[in-house]
Amino acid sequence: MLSTTSAAYTNGPTTTKSSSTTEHYDIIIGGGGLVGTTLAAALAKNPTLADKRVLLLEGAGEFKGFDASGPYQNRVSAINKNSIELFESIDAWPHIEAARYKPVKQMQVWESNSDALIQFQHDNFASDVACIIENDLILDAVYATVRASASNVKVLNKSRIECVSLPGQTGSVHSQVQLQDGRNFSCELLIGADGANSVVRKQMGVDVFSLNYDRMGLVATLDLQPEEAGDNSVAWQRFLPTGPLALLPLTEQQSSLVWSTTVPHAKQLLSMEPAQFVDALNEAFCRQYPRVELADLALQALNSFFGNSSSQHLRQFPPSVRDVQSGSRAVFPLGFLHASSYVCQGAALVGDAAHRVHPLAGQGVNLGFGDVRHLVETLAAGAYAGFKLGDTQHLTKYDRKCLTKNVPIMLGVHGLHTLYSTEFSPVVLLRSLGLQLTQNLPPIKNFFMRGAMG
Ligand SMILES: Cc1cc2nc3c(=O)[nH]c(=O)nc-3n(C[C@H](O)[C@H](O)[C@H](O)COP(=O)(O)OP(=O)(O)OC[C@H]3O[C@@H](n4cnc5c(N)ncnc54)[C@H](O)[C@@H]3O)c2cc1C
């Protein structure tokens, strides 16, 4: 039975009732968000791991499901090719395809302090840059996979992990979990998918580098001016001095907003009347900010060197917003977090529990889905070779794969956030030249596009 010794990390008030029985599983996943639930589905679908007993513990109440005929939800994700391949491999993609999603054919990113801009699209639009999918639809699809394939996966809602203890910390060979209501569980491998404030990660004792950006991401569902929207398949992002403003297509006449800005400004935007909010948003997309003349001159020289028309001519403008859906505005704090290692004896981390990144490049949950793929591959290979599930010797392979893939992307996204958080002229000049050079040099542009697309 689990004992709440000093080694165990406790989360929240200790209203714990002691229970004398401990249920044992092969794998326990702590946290049933997008990444934890997808992991449960991927484990259930893997032929080598399908016989493992898996328990998914989610603190929130039961997922209510997704209604594809209802209004669009305010939480959406730009999902890349690798993540779609993962959904295909676990039979979740047909469920999404049959409901609704919007392929992004082109992306335009531009500056507010100079004329620099970049446009991404696949040659001849042969492939989509990304797909915009509502978060609850993804959850619905992976839950359907769990239900359809898995008598060995058990899901418990309203099951908040209060404390955990890991092998080596208590003398037990198993990882142990105690819920806030006192129920106890043990397992060979505990996987922390419990988000940025992960209880599992804290107990693993790994070093964590984290930054609070003092910014919030405001999301909303928007109605566009019908005469300006066209087929609405472009994702738009303008870097403002306060943070990036992004419009992601949902339908021909609706888009989703992610507006990263300072905390007081986000609160102000949240409390505005709808008409006032729509005016502020339309203004933010076209407002003239103080120009860095040297940057504009350098861009003209660069464009004439490449024999291109100026970026002013290339520039397209996003459709104007007509209205904001009632009750769709919400804000989320933004920050950076990275765990120095994603594994230890008896435990592993996936998703935001291991890494959290600014949404400006739409990478956060895609990195988490990458973790899922790597972890399932590693566990399957380890099980086949006769390793125990919680053995660090093979978990380390998962750690290495993820660090190699995730760290450069995370540093790149953090670097972009830092680079675009200043109006200091030399930085504006350098970033404008960097953006425009990338626009003008197809091999570099394709390299970045391949990275973002997965
Ligand atoms: C505004 C915004 C826009 C974004 N846009 C994109 C995008 O376009 N593309 C992209 O790739 N990423 C995007 N992201 C990032 C993405 O949303 C996150 O990376 C993703 O949601 C992380 O999923 P997760 O399952 O790892 O963690 P979470 O979503 O945090 O889920 C953790 C789960 O664990 C549960 N939990 C927590 N603690 C406990 C506990 N003690 N016991 C039991 N359960 C627990 C929670 O209830 C929750 O269900 C965006 C983020 C923001 C804020």
Coordinates of C-alpha atoms and ligand atoms in Angstrom, one line a residue:
M1 CA 0.0 0.0 0.0
L2 CA 1.1 3.5 -0.7
S3 CA 2.4 5.5 2.2
T4 CA 2.5 9.3 2.1
T5 CA 6.1 9.5 3.2
S6 CA 8.2 12.7 2.9
A7 CA 9.4 11.4 -0.5
A8 CA 6.0 11.8 -2.0
Y9 CA 5.0 15.1 -3.6
T10 CA 1.7 16.3 -2.5
N11 CA -0.6 18.5 -4.6
G12 CA -3.2 20.7 -3.0
P13 CA -4.9 20.3 0.4
T14 CA -4.5 16.9 2.1
T15 CA -8.1 15.9 2.4
T16 CA -7.0 12.3 1.8
K17 CA -8.9 9.3 3.1
S18 CA -6.8 6.2 3.4
S19 CA -7.8 3.2 1.4
S20 CA -6.3 -0.2 2.2
T21 CA -6.4 -1.7 -1.4
T22 CA -4.0 -1.0 -4.2
E23 CA -5.0 -1.9 -7.8
H24 CA -2.0 -2.8 -10.0
Y25 CA -1.6 -1.9 -13.7
D26 CA 1.2 -2.2 -16.2
I27 CA 1.0 1.4 -17.2
I28 CA -0.8 4.4 -15.5
I29 CA -1.2 7.6 -17.5
G30 CA -1.7 10.6 -15.2
G31 CA -3.7 13.2 -17.2
G32 CA -6.3 12.7 -19.9
G33 CA -5.8 15.8 -22.0
L34 CA -5.0 15.7 -25.7
V35 CA -1.7 14.0 -25.3
G36 CA -2.5 11.6 -22.4
T37 CA -5.7 10.3 -24.2
T38 CA -3.9 9.9 -27.5
L39 CA -1.2 8.0 -25.7
A40 CA -3.8 5.6 -24.3
A41 CA -5.2 5.1 -27.8
A42 CA -1.8 4.5 -29.3
L43 CA -0.9 1.9 -26.6
A44 CA -4.2 0.1 -27.1
K45 CA -3.5 0.0 -30.9
N46 CA 0.1 -1.3 -30.7
P47 CA 0.2 -5.0 -31.3
T48 CA 3.1 -5.6 -28.9
L49 CA 1.6 -3.6 -26.1
A50 CA -2.1 -4.4 -26.6
D51 CA -2.1 -6.9 -23.8
K52 CA -0.8 -4.4 -21.2
R53 CA -3.3 -3.2 -18.6
V54 CA -3.5 0.6 -18.9
L55 CA -5.2 3.0 -16.5
L56 CA -5.9 6.6 -17.6
L57 CA -6.4 9.0 -14.6
E58 CA -8.1 12.3 -15.4
G59 CA -8.7 15.0 -12.8
A60 CA -11.7 16.6 -14.6
G61 CA -15.2 15.1 -15.1
E62 CA -16.2 12.8 -17.9
F63 CA -15.6 14.2 -21.4
K64 CA -19.0 15.3 -22.8
G65 CA -18.2 14.4 -26.5
F66 CA -18.2 16.5 -29.6
D67 CA -21.1 17.7 -31.7
A68 CA -20.0 18.4 -35.3
S69 CA -23.2 20.2 -36.0
G70 CA -22.7 22.6 -33.2
P71 CA -20.9 26.0 -33.2
Y72 CA -17.2 26.0 -33.6
Q73 CA -15.2 25.8 -30.4
N74 CA -12.7 28.4 -29.3
R75 CA -9.8 26.0 -28.6
V76 CA -8.3 24.7 -31.9
S77 CA -4.9 23.5 -32.9
A78 CA -2.8 23.8 -36.1
I79 CA -2.0 20.1 -36.6
N80 CA 1.0 19.1 -38.7
K81 CA 1.6 16.2 -41.1
N82 CA 3.3 14.0 -38.5
S83 CA 0.4 14.3 -36.0
I84 CA -2.1 13.4 -38.8
E85 CA 0.0 10.3 -39.6
L86 CA -0.2 9.4 -35.9
F87 CA -4.0 9.8 -36.0
E88 CA -4.1 7.7 -39.1
S89 CA -2.1 4.9 -37.5
I90 CA -4.5 4.7 -34.6
D91 CA -7.6 4.9 -36.7
A92 CA -8.6 8.3 -35.2
W93 CA -8.2 10.3 -38.5
P94 CA -11.4 8.9 -40.2
H95 CA -13.4 10.2 -37.2
I96 CA -11.9 13.7 -37.6
E97 CA -12.3 13.6 -41.4
A98 CA -15.9 12.7 -41.1
A99 CA -16.6 15.5 -38.7
R100 CA -14.9 18.8 -39.7
Y101 CA -11.5 20.3 -40.1
K102 CA -9.9 23.0 -42.3
P103 CA -6.8 22.5 -44.4
V104 CA -4.4 25.5 -44.5
K105 CA -3.1 26.0 -48.0
Q106 CA -0.9 29.1 -47.3
M107 CA 0.5 31.0 -44.4
Q108 CA 1.5 34.7 -44.4
V109 CA 3.6 36.1 -41.5
W110 CA 4.5 39.7 -41.4
E111 CA 6.2 42.5 -39.4
S112 CA 4.6 45.6 -37.9
N113 CA 7.8 47.7 -37.8
S114 CA 8.9 47.1 -41.4
D115 CA 7.8 45.7 -44.7
A116 CA 9.2 42.2 -44.1
L117 CA 7.0 39.3 -44.8
I118 CA 7.1 35.6 -45.5
Q119 CA 4.6 33.4 -47.3
F120 CA 4.6 29.6 -46.9
Q121 CA 2.8 27.3 -49.2
H122 CA 3.5 23.9 -50.7
D123 CA 4.6 23.9 -54.3
N124 CA 1.5 24.1 -56.5
F125 CA -0.5 23.7 -53.2
A126 CA 0.2 19.9 -53.5
S127 CA 0.1 19.5 -49.8
D128 CA -1.5 21.4 -46.9
V129 CA 0.7 23.5 -44.6
A130 CA -1.4 22.2 -41.6
C131 CA -5.0 21.4 -40.6
I132 CA -7.0 23.4 -38.1
I133 CA -8.9 21.0 -35.8
E134 CA -10.9 21.7 -32.7
N135 CA -9.2 20.3 -29.6
D136 CA -12.5 18.6 -28.5
L137 CA -12.8 16.8 -31.8
I138 CA -9.3 15.4 -31.4
L139 CA -10.2 14.2 -27.9
D140 CA -13.5 12.7 -29.2
A141 CA -11.6 10.9 -32.0
V142 CA -8.9 9.4 -29.7
Y143 CA -11.6 8.4 -27.1
A144 CA -13.4 6.6 -29.9
T145 CA -10.2 4.6 -30.6
V146 CA -9.8 3.8 -26.9
R147 CA -13.4 2.6 -26.7
A148 CA -13.3 0.6 -29.9
S149 CA -10.1 -1.2 -29.4
A150 CA -9.4 -1.6 -25.8
S151 CA -10.8 -3.7 -23.1
N152 CA -7.3 -3.3 -21.5
V153 CA -7.5 0.5 -21.2
K154 CA -9.6 1.8 -18.2
V155 CA -10.4 5.5 -17.9
L156 CA -11.2 7.0 -14.6
N157 CA -12.5 10.6 -14.5
K158 CA -12.7 12.9 -11.4
S159 CA -9.5 11.1 -10.4
R160 CA -7.0 13.7 -9.4
I161 CA -3.5 12.5 -8.5
E162 CA -2.6 13.8 -5.1
C163 CA 0.8 12.3 -4.7
V164 CA 3.1 9.8 -6.4
S165 CA 6.2 7.8 -5.3
L166 CA 8.7 6.2 -7.6
P167 CA 10.9 3.1 -7.3
G168 CA 14.0 3.9 -5.4
Q169 CA 12.2 6.6 -3.3
T170 CA 10.2 4.2 -1.1
G171 CA 12.0 0.8 -1.5
S172 CA 9.1 -0.4 -3.7
V173 CA 9.8 -1.9 -7.1
H174 CA 6.6 -0.2 -8.5
S175 CA 5.5 3.4 -9.1
Q176 CA 2.6 4.3 -6.8
V177 CA -0.1 6.8 -7.1
Q178 CA -2.6 8.1 -4.6
L179 CA -5.6 10.1 -5.6
Q180 CA -7.1 13.0 -3.7
D181 CA -10.0 10.8 -2.7
G182 CA -7.6 8.2 -1.2
R183 CA -7.7 5.5 -3.8
N184 CA -4.3 3.9 -4.4
F185 CA -2.8 2.4 -7.6
S186 CA 0.6 0.9 -8.5
C187 CA 2.2 0.2 -11.9
E188 CA 5.4 -0.8 -13.7
L189 CA 5.5 2.6 -15.5
L190 CA 3.8 5.9 -14.6
I191 CA 3.5 8.4 -17.4
G192 CA 3.0 12.0 -16.6
A193 CA 0.7 13.6 -19.1
D194 CA -0.7 16.0 -16.5
G195 CA 0.3 19.3 -18.1
A196 CA 2.6 22.1 -17.3
N197 CA 2.1 21.8 -13.5
S198 CA 2.8 18.1 -13.6
V199 CA 2.7 16.3 -10.2
V200 CA 4.6 13.4 -11.8
R201 CA 7.4 15.6 -13.1
K202 CA 7.8 17.3 -9.7
Q203 CA 8.2 13.9 -8.0
M204 CA 10.7 12.7 -10.7
G205 CA 13.1 15.4 -9.4
V206 CA 14.3 16.4 -12.9
D207 CA 15.6 19.9 -13.5
V208 CA 13.2 22.2 -15.1
F209 CA 13.9 25.5 -17.0
S210 CA 10.8 27.7 -17.1
L211 CA 9.9 31.3 -18.0
N212 CA 6.8 33.2 -17.5
Y213 CA 6.3 35.4 -20.6
D214 CA 3.9 37.8 -18.8
R215 CA 1.7 37.4 -21.9
M216 CA -1.7 35.8 -22.4
G217 CA -3.1 34.1 -25.4
L218 CA -6.6 35.4 -26.1
V219 CA -8.7 32.9 -28.2
A220 CA -12.1 33.5 -29.9
T221 CA -14.2 32.3 -32.8
L222 CA -14.8 35.0 -35.4
D223 CA -17.3 35.6 -38.2
L224 CA -15.6 37.2 -41.3
Q225 CA -16.9 39.7 -43.8
P226 CA -18.4 37.3 -46.4
E227 CA -17.3 39.3 -49.4
E228 CA -13.7 39.4 -48.2
A229 CA -13.2 35.8 -47.0
G230 CA -12.9 33.9 -50.3
D231 CA -12.2 30.2 -49.7
N232 CA -10.5 31.3 -46.4
S233 CA -7.6 28.8 -46.5
V234 CA -4.8 31.1 -45.4
A235 CA -3.4 31.3 -41.9
W236 CA -2.4 34.9 -41.1
Q237 CA 0.1 36.0 -38.4
R238 CA 1.2 39.6 -37.8
F239 CA 3.9 40.2 -35.2
L240 CA 2.8 43.3 -33.2
P241 CA 5.1 44.9 -30.6
T242 CA 3.0 43.3 -27.8
G243 CA 3.0 39.8 -29.4
P244 CA 1.8 37.9 -32.5
L245 CA -1.8 38.1 -33.7
A246 CA -3.0 35.0 -35.6
L247 CA -6.1 34.2 -37.6
L248 CA -6.6 30.5 -38.4
P249 CA -9.3 29.4 -40.9
L250 CA -12.2 27.3 -39.7
T251 CA -14.7 27.5 -42.6
E252 CA -15.2 29.8 -45.6
Q253 CA -16.7 32.5 -43.3
Q254 CA -15.3 31.7 -39.8
S255 CA -11.8 31.9 -38.3
S256 CA -10.2 31.2 -35.0
L257 CA -8.2 33.9 -33.2
V258 CA -5.0 33.5 -31.1
W259 CA -4.0 37.0 -29.9
S260 CA -0.9 36.9 -27.7
T261 CA -0.5 40.1 -25.8
T262 CA 0.3 41.7 -22.4
V263 CA -1.7 40.6 -19.4
P264 CA -3.5 44.0 -18.9
H265 CA -4.3 44.3 -22.6
A266 CA -5.7 40.7 -22.8
K267 CA -7.9 41.5 -19.8
Q268 CA -9.0 44.7 -21.5
L269 CA -9.8 42.9 -24.7
L270 CA -11.8 40.2 -22.8
S271 CA -14.0 42.8 -21.1
M272 CA -14.8 44.9 -24.3
E273 CA -18.2 45.0 -25.9
P274 CA -18.2 42.7 -29.0
A275 CA -18.3 45.6 -31.5
Q276 CA -15.5 47.4 -29.7
F277 CA -13.4 44.2 -29.6
V278 CA -14.0 43.6 -33.4
D279 CA -12.8 47.2 -34.1
A280 CA -9.7 46.7 -32.0
L281 CA -9.0 43.4 -33.8
N282 CA -9.4 44.8 -37.3
E283 CA -7.3 47.8 -36.4
A284 CA -4.5 45.6 -35.0
F285 CA -4.2 43.8 -38.4
C286 CA -3.8 47.0 -40.4
R287 CA -2.5 49.6 -38.0
Q288 CA 0.7 51.4 -38.9
Y289 CA 3.3 51.1 -36.2
P290 CA 6.5 53.2 -36.0
R291 CA 8.7 52.2 -38.9
V292 CA 12.4 51.4 -38.9
E293 CA 13.4 53.2 -42.1
L294 CA 16.7 51.5 -42.3
A295 CA 15.0 48.2 -42.3
D296 CA 12.6 49.3 -45.1
L297 CA 15.6 50.5 -47.2
A298 CA 17.5 47.3 -46.6
L299 CA 14.5 45.3 -47.7
Q300 CA 14.1 47.3 -50.9
A301 CA 17.8 46.6 -51.7
L302 CA 17.4 42.9 -50.9
N303 CA 14.3 42.6 -53.0
S304 CA 15.9 44.3 -56.0
F305 CA 19.0 42.1 -55.6
F306 CA 16.8 39.0 -55.9
G307 CA 14.9 40.7 -58.8
N308 CA 11.6 40.6 -56.8
S309 CA 8.9 43.1 -56.5
S310 CA 8.8 44.7 -53.1
S311 CA 7.2 42.9 -50.2
Q312 CA 4.5 45.6 -50.2
H313 CA 3.3 44.1 -53.6
L314 CA 3.5 40.5 -52.4
R315 CA 1.5 41.4 -49.3
Q316 CA -2.1 40.2 -49.0
F317 CA -4.4 41.4 -46.3
P318 CA -6.5 39.1 -44.1
P319 CA -10.3 39.3 -44.4
S320 CA -11.9 41.8 -42.0
V321 CA -13.7 40.4 -39.0
R322 CA -17.5 41.1 -38.8
D323 CA -18.3 39.7 -35.4
V324 CA -17.1 37.6 -32.5
Q325 CA -19.1 34.6 -31.4
S326 CA -20.8 35.2 -28.1
G327 CA -18.9 33.6 -25.1
S328 CA -16.0 32.4 -27.2
R329 CA -13.4 34.8 -25.8
A330 CA -11.0 33.2 -23.3
V331 CA -7.4 33.8 -22.1
F332 CA -4.6 31.4 -21.3
P333 CA -1.2 32.3 -19.7
L334 CA 1.8 31.8 -21.9
G335 CA 5.2 30.5 -20.9
F336 CA 8.2 28.3 -21.6
L337 CA 9.1 25.2 -19.8
H338 CA 11.5 22.3 -20.5
A339 CA 12.4 19.3 -18.3
S340 CA 16.1 18.4 -18.5
S341 CA 15.1 14.7 -18.8
Y342 CA 11.7 13.1 -19.6
V343 CA 12.4 9.8 -17.8
C344 CA 13.6 8.1 -14.6
Q345 CA 13.2 4.6 -13.2
G346 CA 9.5 3.8 -13.3
A347 CA 8.3 7.1 -14.9
A348 CA 8.2 9.1 -18.1
L349 CA 6.8 12.4 -19.2
V350 CA 4.9 13.4 -22.4
G351 CA 3.3 16.6 -23.7
D352 CA 3.2 19.8 -21.7
A353 CA 4.3 18.0 -18.6
A354 CA 7.7 17.8 -20.3
H355 CA 7.7 21.0 -22.4
R356 CA 5.6 24.0 -22.9
V357 CA 6.1 26.5 -25.7
H358 CA 4.7 29.8 -27.1
P359 CA 1.8 29.1 -29.5
L360 CA 3.2 31.4 -32.2
A361 CA 4.5 28.5 -34.3
G362 CA 1.6 26.1 -33.5
Q363 CA 4.1 23.4 -32.2
G364 CA 3.0 22.7 -28.6
V365 CA 0.7 19.7 -29.0
N366 CA 2.4 18.5 -32.1
L367 CA 5.6 18.0 -30.0
G368 CA 3.4 16.2 -27.5
F369 CA 2.0 13.9 -30.3
G370 CA 5.7 13.3 -31.3
D371 CA 6.4 12.2 -27.8
V372 CA 3.5 9.7 -28.0
R373 CA 4.9 8.2 -31.2
H374 CA 8.4 7.9 -29.8
L375 CA 7.3 6.5 -26.4
V376 CA 5.1 3.8 -27.9
E377 CA 7.8 2.8 -30.3
T378 CA 10.4 2.6 -27.5
L379 CA 8.1 0.7 -25.1
A380 CA 7.1 -1.8 -27.9
A381 CA 10.8 -2.4 -28.8
G382 CA 11.7 -2.7 -25.1
A383 CA 8.9 -5.2 -24.4
Y384 CA 9.9 -7.2 -27.5
A385 CA 13.5 -7.3 -26.2
G386 CA 12.3 -8.4 -22.8
F387 CA 12.9 -5.2 -20.8
K388 CA 10.6 -4.2 -18.0
L389 CA 8.3 -1.3 -18.9
G390 CA 9.8 1.0 -16.3
D391 CA 13.4 0.2 -16.9
T392 CA 15.5 3.3 -17.5
Q393 CA 17.9 1.5 -19.8
H394 CA 15.3 1.5 -22.6
L395 CA 13.4 4.6 -21.4
T396 CA 16.6 6.5 -22.1
K397 CA 16.2 5.8 -25.8
Y398 CA 12.8 7.7 -25.7
D399 CA 14.5 10.5 -23.8
R400 CA 17.2 10.9 -26.4
K401 CA 14.8 10.8 -29.4
C402 CA 12.6 13.4 -27.9
L403 CA 15.4 15.8 -26.7
T404 CA 17.0 15.7 -30.2
K405 CA 13.7 16.5 -31.9
N406 CA 12.1 18.9 -29.4
V407 CA 15.0 21.1 -28.1
P408 CA 15.9 22.7 -31.4
I409 CA 12.2 23.5 -32.1
M410 CA 11.6 24.8 -28.6
L411 CA 14.7 27.0 -28.8
G412 CA 13.6 28.3 -32.3
V413 CA 10.2 29.2 -31.1
H414 CA 11.5 30.9 -27.9
G415 CA 14.1 32.7 -30.0
L416 CA 11.3 34.0 -32.3
H417 CA 9.3 35.2 -29.3
T418 CA 12.3 37.0 -28.0
L419 CA 13.3 38.5 -31.4
Y420 CA 9.8 39.9 -31.9
S421 CA 9.4 41.2 -28.4
T422 CA 11.4 44.4 -29.1
E423 CA 11.1 47.5 -31.3
F424 CA 14.9 48.2 -30.9
S425 CA 15.9 49.3 -34.4
P426 CA 19.0 47.1 -34.9
V427 CA 17.0 44.0 -33.9
V428 CA 14.1 45.1 -36.2
L429 CA 16.6 45.5 -39.0
L430 CA 18.2 42.0 -38.4
R431 CA 14.9 40.1 -38.0
S432 CA 13.4 41.9 -41.1
L433 CA 16.4 40.9 -43.2
G434 CA 16.2 37.4 -41.8
L435 CA 12.6 37.0 -42.7
Q436 CA 12.9 38.5 -46.1
L437 CA 16.1 36.4 -46.9
T438 CA 14.1 33.3 -46.0
Q439 CA 11.3 34.4 -48.2
N440 CA 13.7 34.9 -51.1
L441 CA 15.8 31.7 -50.7
P442 CA 13.5 28.7 -51.4
P443 CA 15.9 26.1 -50.0
I444 CA 15.9 27.8 -46.6
K445 CA 12.2 28.5 -46.7
N446 CA 11.5 24.9 -47.6
F447 CA 13.7 23.8 -44.7
F448 CA 11.7 25.9 -42.2
M449 CA 8.4 24.8 -43.8
R450 CA 9.3 21.1 -43.6
G451 CA 10.2 21.6 -39.9
A452 CA 6.9 23.4 -39.1
M453 CA 4.9 20.8 -41.1
G454 CA 6.5 18.0 -39.2
Ligands
LIG1 C1 -3.8 29.8 -26.9 C2 -3.1 28.5 -27.2 C3 -3.1 28.1 -28.6 C4 -2.4 26.9 -28.9 N1 -2.4 26.5 -30.2 C5 -1.7 25.4 -30.6 C6 -1.6 25.0 -31.9 O1 -2.2 25.6 -32.8 N2 -0.9 23.9 -32.2 C7 -0.2 23.2 -31.3 O2 0.5 22.2 -31.6 N3 -0.3 23.5 -30.0 C8 -1.0 24.6 -29.6 N4 -1.1 25.0 -28.3 C9 -0.4 24.2 -27.2 C10 -1.4 23.0 -26.8 O3 -2.6 23.5 -26.5 C11 -0.8 22.2 -25.6 O4 0.6 21.9 -26.0 C12 -1.6 21.0 -25.4 O5 -2.9 21.3 -25.0 C13 -0.9 20.2 -24.2 O6 -1.7 19.0 -24.0 P1 -1.3 18.0 -22.8 O7 -2.3 16.9 -22.9 O8 0.1 17.7 -22.8 O9 -1.6 18.9 -21.5 P2 -2.9 19.6 -20.9 O10 -3.8 20.1 -22.1 O11 -2.5 20.6 -19.9 O12 -3.7 18.4 -20.3 C14 -3.3 17.9 -19.0 C15 -4.5 17.0 -18.5 O13 -4.1 16.5 -17.2 C16 -5.1 16.7 -16.3 N5 -4.5 16.8 -15.0 C17 -3.7 17.8 -14.5 N6 -3.2 17.5 -13.3 C18 -3.7 16.3 -12.9 C19 -3.7 15.5 -11.8 N7 -3.0 15.9 -10.7 N8 -4.3 14.3 -11.7 C20 -5.1 13.9 -12.8 N9 -5.2 14.7 -14.0 C21 -4.5 15.8 -14.0 C22 -5.8 18.0 -16.7 O14 -7.2 18.0 -16.2 C23 -5.7 17.8 -18.2 O15 -6.8 17.2 -18.8 C24 -1.8 26.2 -27.9 C25 -1.8 26.6 -26.6 C26 -2.4 27.8 -26.3 C27 -2.5 28.2 -24.8

